[in-house]
Coordinates of C-alpha atoms in Angstrom, one line a residue:
M1361 CA -28.5 -14.6 -2.6
R1362 CA -27.7 -16.7 -6.0
R1363 CA -25.2 -19.3 -4.7
D1364 CA -24.3 -20.7 -8.1
A1365 CA -22.7 -17.3 -9.1
F1366 CA -20.2 -17.7 -6.4
V1367 CA -19.0 -21.4 -7.5
E1368 CA -16.2 -20.7 -8.7
W1369 CA -15.0 -18.1 -6.7
E1370 CA -15.4 -20.9 -3.9
Q1371 CA -13.1 -23.1 -6.1
R1372 CA -10.5 -20.3 -5.7
F1373 CA -11.1 -18.6 -2.4
G1374 CA -12.2 -21.5 -0.2
R1375 CA -11.5 -20.7 3.3
G1376 CA -8.2 -20.6 5.0
G1377 CA -6.5 -19.1 1.9
T1378 CA -6.8 -21.9 -0.4
G1379 CA -6.8 -19.7 -3.1
V1380 CA -4.2 -19.7 -6.6
L1381 CA -1.9 -17.8 -4.1
G1382 CA -2.4 -19.6 -1.4
R1383 CA -1.4 -22.7 -3.0
L1384 CA 2.0 -21.4 -4.6
Q1385 CA 2.9 -20.0 -1.6
A1386 CA 2.4 -23.5 0.2
A1387 CA 4.2 -25.0 -2.8
A1388 CA 6.6 -22.6 -1.7
A1389 CA 7.1 -22.9 1.9
R1390 CA 7.5 -27.0 1.1
R1391 CA 10.5 -26.1 -1.2
E1392 CA 13.5 -23.9 -1.8
R1393 CA 11.7 -23.0 -5.0
I1394 CA 8.3 -23.6 -7.1
G1395 CA 8.7 -26.6 -9.4
S1396 CA 7.0 -28.1 -12.9
D1397 CA 5.4 -30.7 -10.7
D1398 CA 3.9 -28.6 -7.9
L1399 CA 2.0 -26.4 -11.0
H1400 CA 0.9 -29.1 -12.7
D1401 CA -0.8 -30.2 -9.4
I1402 CA -2.4 -26.6 -8.7
A1403 CA -3.7 -26.0 -12.6
E1404 CA -5.4 -29.0 -12.3
E1405 CA -7.0 -28.7 -9.1
V1406 CA -8.5 -24.7 -9.9
R1407 CA -8.6 -26.2 -13.7
R1408 CA -6.4 -23.1 -15.6
P1409 CA -3.6 -23.4 -17.9
V1410 CA -0.3 -24.2 -16.3
A1411 CA 0.8 -21.3 -18.7
A1412 CA -1.2 -19.0 -16.3
L1413 CA 0.4 -20.9 -13.2
A1414 CA 3.7 -20.3 -14.2
G1415 CA 3.6 -16.8 -15.3
A1416 CA 1.9 -16.1 -11.6
A1417 CA 4.9 -18.1 -10.2
G1418 CA 7.2 -16.0 -12.0
Y1419 CA 5.9 -12.5 -11.3
Y1420 CA 6.0 -12.4 -7.2
A1421 CA 8.4 -11.6 -5.9
D1422 CA 7.7 -14.2 -2.7
F1423 CA 8.5 -16.8 -5.7
A1424 CA 11.2 -15.6 -7.3
G1425 CA 15.4 -16.6 -6.0
A1426 CA 15.3 -20.4 -3.6
H1427 CA 13.5 -20.4 -0.1
G1428 CA 15.4 -21.9 2.7
I1429 CA 13.5 -23.0 6.0
R1430 CA 14.2 -19.3 7.4
H1431 CA 14.0 -17.4 4.7
V1432 CA 14.8 -13.3 6.1
R1433 CA 13.8 -10.8 3.7
V1434 CA 15.1 -7.1 4.1
C1435 CA 13.7 -3.6 3.9
V1436 CA 15.6 -1.3 1.0
G1437 CA 12.6 0.7 0.8
T1438 CA 12.9 4.7 1.5
S1439 CA 13.0 5.2 5.2
C1440 CA 15.9 2.0 5.2
F1441 CA 17.5 4.0 2.6
V1442 CA 17.7 7.4 4.1
S1443 CA 18.6 5.0 7.9
A1444 CA 21.6 3.0 6.8
G1445 CA 21.9 4.0 2.7
D1446 CA 22.3 1.0 0.8
H1447 CA 24.0 -1.5 3.6
T1448 CA 20.9 -3.2 4.5
I1449 CA 21.7 -6.4 1.9
P1450 CA 25.5 -6.2 2.4
L1451 CA 24.9 -6.4 6.8
A1452 CA 22.1 -9.2 6.3
E1453 CA 24.4 -11.0 3.2
A1454 CA 27.5 -10.8 5.9
A1455 CA 25.2 -11.9 8.9
L1456 CA 23.3 -14.8 7.3
G1457 CA 26.5 -15.3 4.3
V1458 CA 24.3 -15.8 1.9
E1459 CA 23.2 -13.4 -1.5
P1460 CA 19.9 -12.5 -1.9
G1461 CA 17.8 -15.2 -4.2
S1462 CA 19.7 -17.8 -3.1
T1463 CA 20.0 -20.3 -0.3
N1464 CA 23.5 -21.1 2.1
A1465 CA 25.3 -24.2 1.5
D1466 CA 22.6 -26.3 3.3
G1467 CA 19.4 -24.6 2.6
S1468 CA 18.6 -23.8 5.5
V1469 CA 18.3 -19.9 5.2
S1470 CA 17.8 -17.9 2.3
L1471 CA 17.8 -13.8 1.9
A1472 CA 15.4 -11.7 -0.4
G1473 CA 15.0 -7.9 -0.5
A1474 CA 11.5 -6.2 -0.4
Y1475 CA 10.4 -2.2 -0.5
C1476 CA 8.7 -1.9 2.5
L1477 CA 7.9 -3.8 5.6
G1478 CA 5.5 -1.0 7.2
F1479 CA 8.6 -0.1 10.2
C1480 CA 9.7 2.8 8.4
Y1481 CA 9.3 4.8 11.8
A1482 CA 11.7 2.5 13.2
S1483 CA 13.7 1.7 9.9
P1484 CA 16.2 -0.1 9.2
A1485 CA 14.3 -3.2 9.6
A1486 CA 14.0 -7.2 8.2
L1487 CA 11.5 -9.7 8.5
D1488 CA 12.8 -13.2 10.1
G1489 CA 9.7 -15.4 8.9
H1490 CA 7.5 -13.3 10.4
T1491 CA 9.3 -12.2 13.1
P1492 CA 10.1 -8.7 12.4
I1493 CA 13.2 -7.2 13.1
A1494 CA 14.0 -3.3 13.1
G1495 CA 16.4 -0.7 14.8
P1496 CA 19.9 -0.2 14.1
E1497 CA 23.0 -2.4 14.4
L1498 CA 20.9 -4.8 12.2
G1499 CA 23.5 -6.9 11.2
D1500 CA 23.9 -8.1 14.8
R1501 CA 20.2 -8.8 15.5
L1502 CA 19.8 -10.9 12.5
L1503 CA 22.6 -12.7 13.7
S1504 CA 20.7 -12.8 17.9
A1505 CA 19.4 -15.9 19.3
D1506 CA 16.5 -13.6 20.5
H1507 CA 15.4 -10.8 18.8
P1508 CA 14.3 -7.7 20.7
V1509 CA 10.7 -6.8 20.3
A1510 CA 9.9 -4.7 17.0
P1511 CA 8.5 -1.6 18.4
A1512 CA 4.7 -0.8 18.3
I1513 CA 3.7 2.0 15.1
P1514 CA 2.9 5.5 18.0
Y1515 CA -0.1 6.9 16.7
R1516 CA -1.8 10.5 17.9
V1517 CA -5.1 12.0 17.2
T1518 CA -5.0 15.9 15.9
S1519 CA -7.8 17.2 14.4
R1520 CA -10.6 17.9 16.4
R1521 CA -12.3 13.8 16.4
A1522 CA -10.8 11.1 15.7
V1523 CA -12.7 9.3 13.0
T1524 CA -10.3 7.1 11.6
L1525 CA -8.2 5.8 14.8
A1526 CA -11.1 6.4 16.8
G1527 CA -11.1 2.4 18.1
L1528 CA -7.4 2.5 18.8
T1529 CA -7.6 5.3 20.8
G1530 CA -11.0 4.2 22.3
A1531 CA -13.0 7.1 21.8
E1532 CA -15.5 4.2 20.2
E1533 CA -16.5 0.3 19.3
S1534 CA -16.4 -0.9 16.3
W1535 CA -19.4 -2.8 15.2
Q1536 CA -22.0 -0.7 16.6
V1537 CA -23.3 1.0 13.0
W1538 CA -23.7 -2.3 11.4
P1539 CA -26.2 -3.8 13.5
Q1540 CA -28.9 -0.6 13.1
V1541 CA -27.8 -0.2 9.3
V1542 CA -29.2 -3.8 8.3
A1543 CA -32.2 -3.4 10.4
G1544 CA -33.3 -0.2 9.2
G1545 CA -31.2 1.3 7.0
S1546 CA -31.3 1.1 2.8
P1547 CA -28.4 0.8 0.9
A1548 CA -29.3 4.7 -0.9
A1549 CA -29.4 6.6 2.3
V1550 CA -26.2 4.8 3.0
R1551 CA -24.8 6.8 0.3
A1552 CA -26.1 9.6 0.6
E1553 CA -25.2 9.8 3.9
V1554 CA -21.0 9.1 2.9
S1555 CA -22.0 11.6 -0.5
I1556 CA -22.8 14.4 2.2
A1557 CA -19.5 13.5 4.1
G1558 CA -17.7 14.1 0.9
L1559 CA -15.3 11.1 1.7
R1560 CA -13.0 10.2 0.0
G1561 CA -10.7 7.6 -1.3
R1562 CA -7.4 7.7 0.5
G1563 CA -5.5 5.2 -1.2
G1564 CA -4.3 8.3 -4.0
A1565 CA -7.0 8.7 -6.6
E1566 CA -8.7 10.7 -3.6
F1567 CA -12.5 9.6 -5.6
P1568 CA -15.6 9.8 -4.4
V1569 CA -16.7 7.0 -2.4
A1570 CA -20.0 7.2 -2.9
Q1571 CA -20.0 7.8 -7.0
K1572 CA -18.0 4.4 -6.8
W1573 CA -20.6 2.4 -4.9
E1574 CA -23.4 3.9 -7.1
A1575 CA -21.0 3.0 -10.2
A1576 CA -20.8 -0.6 -8.7
R1577 CA -24.4 -1.2 -8.5
G1578 CA -24.5 -3.4 -11.9
A1579 CA -25.7 -6.5 -12.4
A1580 CA -25.6 -9.0 -9.5
P1581 CA -24.1 -10.7 -7.6
R1582 CA -21.3 -7.7 -7.4
F1583 CA -18.3 -7.3 -4.6
V1584 CA -16.2 -5.3 -2.6
V1585 CA -12.4 -5.5 -2.0
A1586 CA -10.5 -3.7 0.7
N1587 CA -7.1 -3.2 -0.7
G1588 CA -5.1 -3.9 1.9
D1589 CA -1.9 -3.9 -0.2
E1590 CA -0.3 -0.4 1.1
G1591 CA 2.9 -1.0 -0.8
D1592 CA 4.1 3.1 -0.3
P1593 CA 7.8 2.8 0.7
G1594 CA 7.1 5.6 3.9
S1595 CA 3.6 4.8 4.8
F1596 CA 2.2 2.3 7.4
C1597 CA -1.1 3.4 8.2
D1598 CA -3.2 0.6 6.9
R1599 CA -0.5 -1.6 8.8
L1600 CA -1.3 -0.2 12.3
L1601 CA -5.2 -0.1 11.0
L1602 CA -5.1 -3.7 10.2
E1603 CA -3.1 -5.2 13.0
G1604 CA -4.9 -2.7 15.7
D1605 CA -8.2 -2.0 14.8
P1606 CA -9.6 -5.0 12.3
H1607 CA -13.1 -5.1 12.9
R1608 CA -13.3 -1.3 11.8
V1609 CA -12.2 -2.2 8.7
L1610 CA -14.3 -5.3 8.2
E1611 CA -17.6 -2.6 10.0
G1612 CA -16.2 -0.4 7.2
L1613 CA -16.2 -3.8 3.9
A1614 CA -19.6 -4.6 5.2
I1615 CA -21.5 -1.4 5.4
A1616 CA -20.0 -0.8 1.8
G1617 CA -21.6 -4.0 1.1
F1618 CA -25.1 -3.1 2.0
A1619 CA -24.5 0.0 0.0
V1620 CA -23.1 -1.8 -3.1
G1621 CA -26.0 -4.8 -2.4
A1622 CA -22.5 -7.1 -2.5
N1623 CA -23.4 -10.4 -0.8
R1624 CA -19.4 -10.6 -0.7
G1625 CA -15.9 -9.1 0.9
V1626 CA -12.7 -9.4 0.1
V1627 CA -9.4 -8.0 2.0
F1628 CA -6.2 -8.4 0.6
V1629 CA -3.3 -7.7 2.5
R1630 CA 0.2 -7.6 1.7
S1631 CA 2.5 -10.3 2.7
E1632 CA 5.1 -8.1 3.5
Y1633 CA 2.2 -7.7 6.5
P1634 CA 2.5 -11.4 8.5
A1635 CA 0.9 -10.0 11.7
A1636 CA -1.7 -8.1 9.7
V1637 CA -3.2 -11.3 7.5
R1638 CA -3.6 -13.0 10.7
R1639 CA -5.3 -10.3 13.3
M1640 CA -7.9 -9.7 9.9
Q1641 CA -8.5 -13.5 9.5
A1642 CA -9.3 -14.2 13.1
A1643 CA -11.2 -10.5 13.0
V1644 CA -13.4 -12.7 10.0
E1645 CA -13.8 -15.2 12.4
A1646 CA -14.9 -13.6 15.7
A1647 CA -17.2 -11.8 13.5
R1648 CA -18.8 -14.9 12.0
A1649 CA -18.9 -16.3 15.8
A1650 CA -21.2 -12.9 16.5
G1651 CA -23.5 -13.0 13.7
H1652 CA -22.0 -9.6 11.7
L1653 CA -21.1 -11.4 8.5
G1654 CA -22.7 -14.5 7.4
T1655 CA -26.2 -15.5 6.4
G1656 CA -29.3 -13.9 6.7
V1657 CA -26.8 -11.0 8.9
H1658 CA -28.4 -10.2 12.9
G1659 CA -31.9 -11.2 11.7
S1660 CA -31.8 -9.7 8.1
S1661 CA -32.7 -10.4 5.2
F1662 CA -28.9 -9.2 4.3
D1663 CA -26.0 -12.0 3.5
F1664 CA -22.5 -10.8 3.9
D1665 CA -19.2 -12.7 4.1
V1666 CA -15.6 -12.0 3.9
E1667 CA -12.9 -13.8 2.8
V1668 CA -9.1 -12.6 3.4
V1669 CA -6.6 -13.4 0.8
E1670 CA -2.8 -12.8 1.3
G1671 CA -0.7 -11.3 -1.6
A1672 CA 2.7 -12.1 -3.1
G1673 CA 5.3 -9.3 -3.2
S1674 CA 4.2 -6.5 -5.5
Y1675 CA 3.5 -3.2 -5.5
V1676 CA 1.9 -2.5 -8.8
A1677 CA -0.5 -5.1 -7.0
G1678 CA -1.8 -2.3 -5.4
E1679 CA -3.5 -0.5 -8.1
E1680 CA -7.2 -1.9 -8.1
T1681 CA -7.2 -3.4 -11.3
A1682 CA -4.0 -5.5 -10.7
L1683 CA -5.3 -6.6 -7.3
L1684 CA -8.0 -7.9 -8.8
H1685 CA -5.8 -10.1 -11.1
A1686 CA -3.8 -10.5 -8.1
L1687 CA -7.3 -12.1 -6.2
Q1688 CA -8.0 -14.6 -9.2
G1689 CA -4.3 -15.4 -9.2
F1690 CA -2.8 -14.2 -12.5
R1691 CA 0.3 -11.9 -13.0
G1692 CA -0.8 -8.5 -10.7
S1693 CA -0.4 -6.4 -14.1
V1694 CA -2.6 -3.6 -14.3
R1695 CA -5.2 -3.8 -17.5
P1696 CA -6.4 -0.8 -20.2
R1697 CA -9.5 0.7 -18.4
P1698 CA -12.4 1.2 -19.4
P1699 CA -14.2 -1.4 -18.6
F1700 CA -13.3 0.0 -15.1
P1701 CA -14.0 -2.4 -12.5
T1702 CA -17.3 -0.9 -11.2
E1703 CA -18.5 -2.8 -14.2
H1704 CA -16.1 -5.2 -14.6
G1705 CA -14.2 -6.5 -11.6
L1706 CA -14.0 -9.6 -9.9
A1707 CA -14.8 -13.0 -11.4
G1708 CA -16.2 -10.6 -14.1
R1709 CA -19.1 -8.7 -11.8
P1710 CA -19.1 -5.2 -10.7
T1711 CA -16.8 -4.2 -7.7
A1712 CA -15.8 -1.3 -5.7
V1713 CA -12.1 -1.7 -4.0
N1714 CA -11.8 1.0 -1.7
N1715 CA -8.7 1.7 0.5
V1716 CA -8.4 0.1 4.3
E1717 CA -8.3 4.3 5.4
T1718 CA -11.7 5.0 3.4
L1719 CA -13.2 1.9 5.4
A1720 CA -12.7 2.4 8.3
A1721 CA -13.4 6.3 8.5
V1722 CA -17.1 5.0 7.2
P1723 CA -18.1 3.9 10.9
W1724 CA -17.2 7.0 12.1
V1725 CA -19.6 8.9 9.2
L1726 CA -22.4 6.5 9.7
R1727 CA -22.6 6.9 13.4
H1728 CA -22.1 10.6 13.6
G1729 CA -23.6 11.8 10.0
G1730 CA -22.0 12.9 6.7
A1731 CA -22.6 16.5 7.8
A1732 CA -20.5 16.1 10.8
Y1733 CA -17.9 14.9 9.0
A1734 CA -17.9 17.4 6.4
Q1735 CA -17.4 20.2 8.9
L1736 CA -13.9 18.7 9.8
G1737 CA -11.0 19.7 7.6
N1738 CA -11.5 21.6 4.4
P1739 CA -14.5 22.6 2.4
V1740 CA -13.4 21.3 -0.9
E1741 CA -11.5 18.1 1.1
T1742 CA -12.6 17.2 4.0
G1743 CA -12.1 15.1 7.4
T1744 CA -9.1 14.0 8.0
K1745 CA -5.9 11.7 7.0
L1746 CA -3.6 9.9 8.6
V1747 CA -0.1 10.8 8.0
C1748 CA 3.2 8.9 8.2
L1749 CA 6.6 10.1 9.7
S1750 CA 9.6 8.1 9.2
Q1751 CA 12.3 7.3 11.5
R1752 CA 14.4 10.6 11.1
F1753 CA 11.4 12.7 12.5
R1754 CA 12.0 13.2 16.6
R1755 CA 8.4 12.0 16.9
P1756 CA 8.0 9.4 13.8
G1757 CA 4.5 7.5 13.9
V1758 CA 0.9 7.7 12.4
Y1759 CA -0.6 11.5 13.1
E1760 CA -4.4 11.7 12.2
V1761 CA -4.7 15.3 11.0
E1762 CA -7.4 17.1 9.1
F1763 CA -7.0 18.3 5.1
G1764 CA -5.7 22.0 5.4
V1765 CA -3.4 22.0 7.8
P1766 CA 0.1 23.0 6.7
L1767 CA 3.0 20.6 6.1
R1768 CA 5.2 22.7 8.2
Y1769 CA 2.9 22.1 11.8
I1770 CA 2.9 18.3 10.9
V1771 CA 6.8 18.6 9.9
E1772 CA 8.1 20.9 13.0
T1773 CA 5.4 20.9 15.2
L1774 CA 4.2 17.0 15.0
G1775 CA 7.2 16.2 14.3
G1776 CA 9.4 17.8 16.0
G1777 CA 11.9 18.5 13.4
L1778 CA 14.5 15.9 12.6
K1779 CA 16.6 14.4 15.1
P1780 CA 19.7 15.4 16.6
G1781 CA 22.5 15.5 14.1
Y1782 CA 19.9 15.4 10.9
A1783 CA 19.5 18.3 8.6
L1784 CA 16.1 18.5 6.6
R1785 CA 17.4 18.5 2.7
A1786 CA 14.4 17.6 1.6
L1787 CA 11.0 15.7 1.9
Q1788 CA 9.5 13.1 -0.5
I1789 CA 5.7 13.3 0.3
G1790 CA 3.4 9.9 -1.2
G1791 CA 5.6 7.2 -1.2
P1792 CA 7.6 7.1 -4.5
L1793 CA 5.4 8.5 -7.0
G1794 CA 4.1 11.1 -4.6
G1795 CA 7.5 13.6 -5.4
F1796 CA 10.1 15.6 -3.4
L1797 CA 9.3 18.8 -1.7
S1798 CA 12.6 20.9 0.1
P1799 CA 12.4 22.9 3.3
D1800 CA 11.0 26.0 1.4
D1801 CA 7.7 24.2 0.9
L1802 CA 6.8 23.8 4.0
D1803 CA 4.0 26.5 3.5
I1804 CA 2.1 24.5 1.1
R1805 CA -1.3 22.9 2.5
L1806 CA -2.0 19.2 3.0
L1807 CA -4.7 19.6 -0.1
A1808 CA -4.8 17.9 -3.7
E1809 CA -4.8 20.7 -5.1
A1810 CA -2.0 22.4 -3.4
L1811 CA 0.7 19.6 -3.8
A1812 CA -0.3 19.0 -7.3
D1813 CA 0.4 22.7 -7.7
A1814 CA 3.7 22.5 -6.2
G1815 CA 4.3 19.0 -8.5
V1816 CA 3.8 16.8 -6.3
A1817 CA 0.9 14.2 -5.0
L1818 CA -0.3 12.9 -1.9
G1819 CA -1.1 9.8 -2.2
H1820 CA -1.2 7.3 0.9
G1821 CA 0.3 10.0 3.1
S1822 CA 3.1 9.5 3.4
L1823 CA 6.3 12.1 4.9
V1824 CA 9.6 11.1 4.4
A1825 CA 13.0 13.0 5.8
I1826 CA 15.6 12.9 3.5
D1827 CA 18.7 14.6 6.0
D1828 CA 21.2 16.6 3.9
R1829 CA 23.8 13.2 4.6
I1830 CA 22.0 11.5 1.5
T1831 CA 23.5 13.0 -1.3
A1832 CA 21.2 13.4 -4.7
R1833 CA 22.7 10.8 -7.2
E1834 CA 22.3 8.2 -4.3
L1835 CA 18.4 9.4 -4.4
L1836 CA 18.0 9.7 -8.1
R1837 CA 19.4 6.2 -7.8
H1838 CA 17.6 4.8 -5.8
V1839 CA 13.9 6.3 -6.9
W1840 CA 15.0 4.8 -10.8
S1841 CA 15.8 1.5 -8.8
F1842 CA 12.4 1.3 -6.9
A1843 CA 10.4 1.8 -10.7
A1844 CA 12.3 -0.6 -12.2
A1845 CA 12.1 -3.5 -9.9
E1846 CA 8.5 -2.2 -9.4
S1847 CA 6.9 -2.3 -13.1
C1848 CA 4.7 -4.6 -13.9
G1849 CA 6.3 -5.3 -17.5
A1850 CA 2.9 -4.9 -19.1
C1851 CA 3.7 -1.5 -20.7
T1852 CA 6.2 -0.8 -22.8
P1853 CA 7.2 2.6 -22.2
C1854 CA 6.8 2.0 -18.5
R1855 CA 8.7 -1.7 -18.8
V1856 CA 12.1 0.0 -21.0
G1857 CA 11.4 3.6 -19.2
T1858 CA 12.5 2.7 -15.5
R1859 CA 15.5 0.6 -16.9
R1860 CA 16.8 3.0 -19.6
G1861 CA 16.1 5.9 -16.6
M1862 CA 18.8 3.7 -14.2
E1863 CA 21.1 3.9 -17.2
L1864 CA 20.8 7.9 -16.8
A1865 CA 20.8 8.3 -13.5
T1866 CA 24.4 7.0 -13.1
R1867 CA 25.8 9.6 -15.5
F1868 CA 25.0 13.0 -13.3
P1869 CA 26.5 15.1 -12.4
T1870 CA 29.3 14.0 -16.0
G1871 CA 27.3 15.5 -19.2
S1872 CA 24.5 16.3 -17.1
E1873 CA 22.6 18.9 -19.5
Q1874 CA 22.7 15.9 -21.6
V1875 CA 21.4 13.5 -19.0
L1876 CA 18.7 15.7 -18.7
S1877 CA 17.3 16.6 -22.1
Q1878 CA 17.5 12.7 -22.7
Q1879 CA 15.9 12.5 -19.4
E1880 CA 13.2 14.9 -20.4
E1881 CA 12.3 12.8 -23.3
L1882 CA 11.9 9.5 -21.4
F1883 CA 9.6 11.2 -19.4
E1884 CA 7.5 12.6 -22.0
V1885 CA 7.0 8.9 -23.7
M1886 CA 6.3 7.4 -20.1
S1887 CA 3.8 10.1 -19.1
T1888 CA 2.1 9.6 -22.2
G1889 CA 2.2 6.2 -23.2
S1890 CA 2.1 4.3 -19.7
L1891 CA -0.8 2.0 -19.0
C1892 CA -1.5 3.3 -15.4
A1893 CA -0.2 6.1 -12.8
F1894 CA 2.7 3.8 -11.5
G1895 CA 4.7 4.9 -15.5
R1896 CA 2.9 8.1 -15.4
G1897 CA 3.9 8.7 -11.7
V1898 CA 7.4 8.2 -11.9
P1899 CA 8.6 11.5 -14.3
A1900 CA 6.3 13.9 -12.0
A1901 CA 8.3 12.3 -9.0
V1902 CA 11.9 12.5 -10.9
R1903 CA 11.1 15.8 -12.2
S1904 CA 10.6 17.3 -8.3
L1905 CA 13.6 15.7 -6.9
L1906 CA 15.6 17.6 -9.7
R1907 CA 14.1 20.5 -8.4
V1908 CA 15.1 20.5 -4.9
Y1909 CA 18.3 19.1 -6.1
R1910 CA 18.9 21.3 -9.0
D1911 CA 22.0 22.7 -7.7
E1912 CA 24.0 19.2 -6.6
L1913 CA 22.6 17.9 -10.0
L1914 CA 23.6 20.9 -12.2
P1915 CA 27.0 22.4 -10.4
G1916 CA 28.1 24.3 -13.3
E1917 CA 24.3 26.1 -14.1
R1918 CA 23.8 29.3 -12.6

């Protein structure tokens, strides 16, 4: 292993989270705000210009505003919005006596909003430090000295075989395949098996996994990265895997490293999932102790080790180029492609970035064979997918289903429809960039092409039920507010366009026809000029909302 190639890596990502983000997080924890002295000290440690550190410190949500000894983050994501409207932040303000972004008089308590904490199945939710609070009466719960234990994520396998959830259901243990892979396998054989399986990325892009691994086999050294920055409001399946079965994720990452010829792996976990960060770190230590990671793994000639890096609050950092920027301590903004990360990724080296759910399926594929996996699902889209049902369903939680099942089966049979007293008005699928469907669209099958034909995208697999108590105008403003808050600002069409969208949203239904025309012009600019899928995806999502709620937003139209 070429140790000299990882000098920069060791300096910036030493074990224990001592990279740039880790240093900034430590500075924020020590003081109310990150000061100029902190920036100068960190810049000297990592040999980077102060301006670069100031850019990162000013970009991430975790460093914005003041931090008291007690720091509370309140979720304002879609499921929490549906559960409590725009009341979550005011409830927290009243309970804590502090406004968002500031501290109380003695600096002991601070408050911030966050777009998803991964408790969409039990919303509304908040994080009091690292302690989750979920369920109704959020204000009273914040005032309580003893927080009730937040409910665990319900999950169920409905496919013919448990694949991604095989470890959680007890169907098989982790680290059963890995020793055989390094002892007698070959990288080409691993890639071939994954290719036979037809496994595609589960983070939203659905790029063929084997093809990505092949593309990352450029000049050594190489990296593999587990993208645990599950930021879509409404999605919580990655949190389930990171917290409940971290070793399966690690084994999948290790197999990816072997297939790519990478000696280093990174797991990037969003800060909104503090329990996931701790459990992944513990799993890495346990895997090292068991001989699954380190030098000469299981007596082979293959070296492979993993670091866990905690994010700092950015939705766009889930995009792979932005994620790689974040890992290196830069602003989590996207970069133009090409070059792709498989050519020029972490530290400028070939890097394969895979979603957590994708990696969790890899051990099953290697154990049972690609052909067995390909028999599940649909001939075009093979295998299984984790879908997340939000709090408004009778039976919310994570379900492992096969590709091709009708949405109606997921919504009505698995989810049981909506809870008593609520009627389904719209279904948000795939998060804020996925889009909205009406109750009449539920016969569409869970296939990327079928959903695309209906004007929506599968994304991460979240299904948020919007009930008839939520008005179209409220929902439209919520979507644009999210877009404006989470735009990374790297390109003008998205940075300015999302704020212009917010302005137009406030004008419905007055002058709707004129507003609609102006909005279409805005959509055209964002769709064609934005750098990444975020800016290009917002117009499609809003168009789908306008289609479903056209009768409310354009009441005079015939």
